[in-house]
Amino acid sequence: PGQLRTMLLRDPNPQVALTALLANNLSDQEVEQAAASRAVAEEVLQAIAKKREWISRYNVAKILVQNPRTPLPVSLKLVNRMSVRDLREIGRDKNVADAVRSTALRLYRIKQQ
């Protein structure tokens, strides 16, 4: 069942992927895998970010920020929650959007003081 769910989450049709995401009791690991995947639709990443139960987990938030497919408004909202060490790491990551990277560096400098 796990492999089938993973395939459905990566379906090019966002409706199929969203149904697979929201209709099942996904394990923490499956949510993290979906959040990290560059093959999932942006709608899936937004849905993960909207679900309080998942986004309250630091690791899920961090993975979403680091995923270049995560919509910019979602990433920018979540980057404020990152630790100093993770802000430095995100600030150096060439795969994330420029706005996320610059925000991470700015917050890193502020929190470092």
PDB file of C-alpha atoms in Angstrom:
ATOM      1  CA  PRO A   1       0.000   0.000   0.000  1.00  0.00           C
ATOM      2  CA  GLY A   2       2.888   2.406   0.699  1.00  0.00           C
ATOM      3  CA  GLN A   3       4.289   2.144  -2.823  1.00  0.00           C
ATOM      4  CA  LEU A   4       0.875   2.620  -4.379  1.00  0.00           C
ATOM      5  CA  ARG A   5       0.301   5.732  -2.256  1.00  0.00           C
ATOM      6  CA  THR A   6       3.699   7.086  -3.284  1.00  0.00           C
ATOM      7  CA  MET A   7       2.793   6.574  -6.947  1.00  0.00           C
ATOM      8  CA  LEU A   8      -0.559   8.282  -6.457  1.00  0.00           C
ATOM      9  CA  LEU A   9       1.070  11.237  -4.667  1.00  0.00           C
ATOM     10  CA  ARG A  10       3.307  11.739  -7.701  1.00  0.00           C
ATOM     11  CA  ASP A  11       0.454  11.535 -10.173  1.00  0.00           C
ATOM     12  CA  PRO A  12       0.581  14.433 -12.659  1.00  0.00           C
ATOM     13  CA  ASN A  13      -3.116  15.090 -12.023  1.00  0.00           C
ATOM     14  CA  PRO A  14      -3.236  17.230  -8.844  1.00  0.00           C
ATOM     15  CA  GLN A  15      -6.718  15.914  -7.937  1.00  0.00           C
ATOM     16  CA  VAL A  16      -5.473  12.320  -7.819  1.00  0.00           C
ATOM     17  CA  ALA A  17      -2.440  13.317  -5.743  1.00  0.00           C
ATOM     18  CA  LEU A  18      -4.507  15.434  -3.330  1.00  0.00           C
ATOM     19  CA  THR A  19      -7.009  12.620  -2.849  1.00  0.00           C
ATOM     20  CA  ALA A  20      -4.196  10.194  -2.059  1.00  0.00           C
ATOM     21  CA  LEU A  21      -2.745  12.696   0.392  1.00  0.00           C
ATOM     22  CA  LEU A  22      -5.901  13.676   2.252  1.00  0.00           C
ATOM     23  CA  ALA A  23      -7.911  10.441   2.149  1.00  0.00           C
ATOM     24  CA  ASN A  24      -5.277   8.298   3.835  1.00  0.00           C
ATOM     25  CA  ASN A  25      -3.667   8.170   7.212  1.00  0.00           C
ATOM     26  CA  LEU A  26      -0.136   8.846   6.070  1.00  0.00           C
ATOM     27  CA  SER A  27       2.765   8.046   8.358  1.00  0.00           C
ATOM     28  CA  ASP A  28       5.143  10.844   9.348  1.00  0.00           C
ATOM     29  CA  GLN A  29       7.719   9.329   7.036  1.00  0.00           C
ATOM     30  CA  GLU A  30       5.317   9.327   4.063  1.00  0.00           C
ATOM     31  CA  VAL A  31       4.421  12.977   4.667  1.00  0.00           C
ATOM     32  CA  GLU A  32       8.125  13.869   4.785  1.00  0.00           C
ATOM     33  CA  GLN A  33       8.784  11.938   1.570  1.00  0.00           C
ATOM     34  CA  ALA A  34       5.912  13.722  -0.185  1.00  0.00           C
ATOM     35  CA  ALA A  35       7.133  17.107   1.107  1.00  0.00           C
ATOM     36  CA  ALA A  36      10.671  16.407  -0.134  1.00  0.00           C
ATOM     37  CA  SER A  37       9.648  15.078  -3.531  1.00  0.00           C
ATOM     38  CA  ARG A  38      10.214  17.267  -6.548  1.00  0.00           C
ATOM     39  CA  ALA A  39       7.845  15.046  -8.495  1.00  0.00           C
ATOM     40  CA  VAL A  40       4.696  16.052  -6.609  1.00  0.00           C
ATOM     41  CA  ALA A  41       2.376  18.833  -7.759  1.00  0.00           C
ATOM     42  CA  GLU A  42       2.579  22.217  -6.041  1.00  0.00           C
ATOM     43  CA  GLU A  43      -1.000  21.699  -4.842  1.00  0.00           C
ATOM     44  CA  VAL A  44       0.177  18.693  -2.807  1.00  0.00           C
ATOM     45  CA  LEU A  45       2.911  20.764  -1.155  1.00  0.00           C
ATOM     46  CA  GLN A  46       0.377  23.501  -0.378  1.00  0.00           C
ATOM     47  CA  ALA A  47      -2.012  20.936   1.107  1.00  0.00           C
ATOM     48  CA  ILE A  48       0.754  19.600   3.370  1.00  0.00           C
ATOM     49  CA  ALA A  49       1.506  23.162   4.509  1.00  0.00           C
ATOM     50  CA  LYS A  50      -2.168  23.802   5.285  1.00  0.00           C
ATOM     51  CA  LYS A  51      -2.598  20.763   7.517  1.00  0.00           C
ATOM     52  CA  ARG A  52      -1.715  21.912  11.032  1.00  0.00           C
ATOM     53  CA  GLU A  53      -0.969  18.396  12.246  1.00  0.00           C
ATOM     54  CA  TRP A  54       1.809  17.996   9.656  1.00  0.00           C
ATOM     55  CA  ILE A  55       3.195  21.507   9.486  1.00  0.00           C
ATOM     56  CA  SER A  56       3.579  21.657  13.268  1.00  0.00           C
ATOM     57  CA  ARG A  57       6.368  19.092  12.887  1.00  0.00           C
ATOM     58  CA  TYR A  58       9.617  20.983  12.450  1.00  0.00           C
ATOM     59  CA  ASN A  59      11.091  18.443  10.046  1.00  0.00           C
ATOM     60  CA  VAL A  60       8.136  18.703   7.644  1.00  0.00           C
ATOM     61  CA  ALA A  61       8.385  22.518   7.671  1.00  0.00           C
ATOM     62  CA  LYS A  62      12.133  22.375   7.022  1.00  0.00           C
ATOM     63  CA  ILE A  63      11.723  19.911   4.155  1.00  0.00           C
ATOM     64  CA  LEU A  64       9.060  22.122   2.548  1.00  0.00           C
ATOM     65  CA  VAL A  65      11.329  25.175   2.776  1.00  0.00           C
ATOM     66  CA  GLN A  66      14.155  23.230   1.137  1.00  0.00           C
ATOM     67  CA  ASN A  67      11.987  21.889  -1.694  1.00  0.00           C
ATOM     68  CA  PRO A  68      12.319  24.221  -4.705  1.00  0.00           C
ATOM     69  CA  ARG A  69       8.817  23.229  -5.897  1.00  0.00           C
ATOM     70  CA  THR A  70       7.152  24.540  -2.745  1.00  0.00           C
ATOM     71  CA  PRO A  71       5.208  27.715  -3.624  1.00  0.00           C
ATOM     72  CA  LEU A  72       7.128  30.833  -2.592  1.00  0.00           C
ATOM     73  CA  PRO A  73       4.511  32.215  -0.136  1.00  0.00           C
ATOM     74  CA  VAL A  74       4.520  28.882   1.732  1.00  0.00           C
ATOM     75  CA  SER A  75       8.326  28.756   1.935  1.00  0.00           C
ATOM     76  CA  LEU A  76       8.620  32.371   3.056  1.00  0.00           C
ATOM     77  CA  LYS A  77       6.073  31.826   5.828  1.00  0.00           C
ATOM     78  CA  LEU A  78       7.864  28.717   7.092  1.00  0.00           C
ATOM     79  CA  VAL A  79      11.433  30.019   6.899  1.00  0.00           C
ATOM     80  CA  ASN A  80      10.760  32.180   9.989  1.00  0.00           C
ATOM     81  CA  ARG A  81      10.482  29.012  12.084  1.00  0.00           C
ATOM     82  CA  MET A  82      13.872  27.601  11.133  1.00  0.00           C
ATOM     83  CA  SER A  83      16.723  27.210  13.609  1.00  0.00           C
ATOM     84  CA  VAL A  84      19.904  29.253  13.266  1.00  0.00           C
ATOM     85  CA  ARG A  85      21.832  26.261  11.918  1.00  0.00           C
ATOM     86  CA  ASP A  86      19.144  25.459   9.350  1.00  0.00           C
ATOM     87  CA  LEU A  87      18.892  29.114   8.292  1.00  0.00           C
ATOM     88  CA  ARG A  88      22.602  29.073   7.476  1.00  0.00           C
ATOM     89  CA  GLU A  89      22.178  25.826   5.521  1.00  0.00           C
ATOM     90  CA  ILE A  90      19.155  27.185   3.579  1.00  0.00           C
ATOM     91  CA  GLY A  91      21.010  30.447   2.910  1.00  0.00           C
ATOM     92  CA  ARG A  92      23.745  28.467   1.150  1.00  0.00           C
ATOM     93  CA  ASP A  93      21.389  26.159  -0.770  1.00  0.00           C
ATOM     94  CA  LYS A  94      21.424  27.060  -4.467  1.00  0.00           C
ATOM     95  CA  ASN A  95      18.319  24.926  -5.119  1.00  0.00           C
ATOM     96  CA  VAL A  96      15.901  27.098  -3.137  1.00  0.00           C
ATOM     97  CA  ALA A  97      14.365  30.284  -4.544  1.00  0.00           C
ATOM     98  CA  ASP A  98      16.444  33.462  -4.259  1.00  0.00           C
ATOM     99  CA  ALA A  99      13.816  35.123  -2.058  1.00  0.00           C
ATOM    100  CA  VAL A 100      13.870  32.186   0.376  1.00  0.00           C
ATOM    101  CA  ARG A 101      17.667  32.102   0.405  1.00  0.00           C
ATOM    102  CA  SER A 102      18.011  35.850   1.052  1.00  0.00           C
ATOM    103  CA  THR A 103      15.325  35.742   3.757  1.00  0.00           C
ATOM    104  CA  ALA A 104      17.112  32.823   5.413  1.00  0.00           C
ATOM    105  CA  LEU A 105      20.432  34.693   5.370  1.00  0.00           C
ATOM    106  CA  ARG A 106      18.836  37.840   6.778  1.00  0.00           C
ATOM    107  CA  LEU A 107      17.156  35.888   9.596  1.00  0.00           C
ATOM    108  CA  TYR A 108      20.400  33.996  10.238  1.00  0.00           C
ATOM    109  CA  ARG A 109      22.271  37.263  10.754  1.00  0.00           C
ATOM    110  CA  ILE A 110      19.545  38.584  13.073  1.00  0.00           C
ATOM    111  CA  LYS A 111      19.263  35.411  15.171  1.00  0.00           C
ATOM    112  CA  GLN A 112      23.008  34.930  15.365  1.00  0.00           C
ATOM    113  CA  GLN A 113      23.531  38.148  17.328  1.00  0.00           C
TER     114      GLN A 113
END
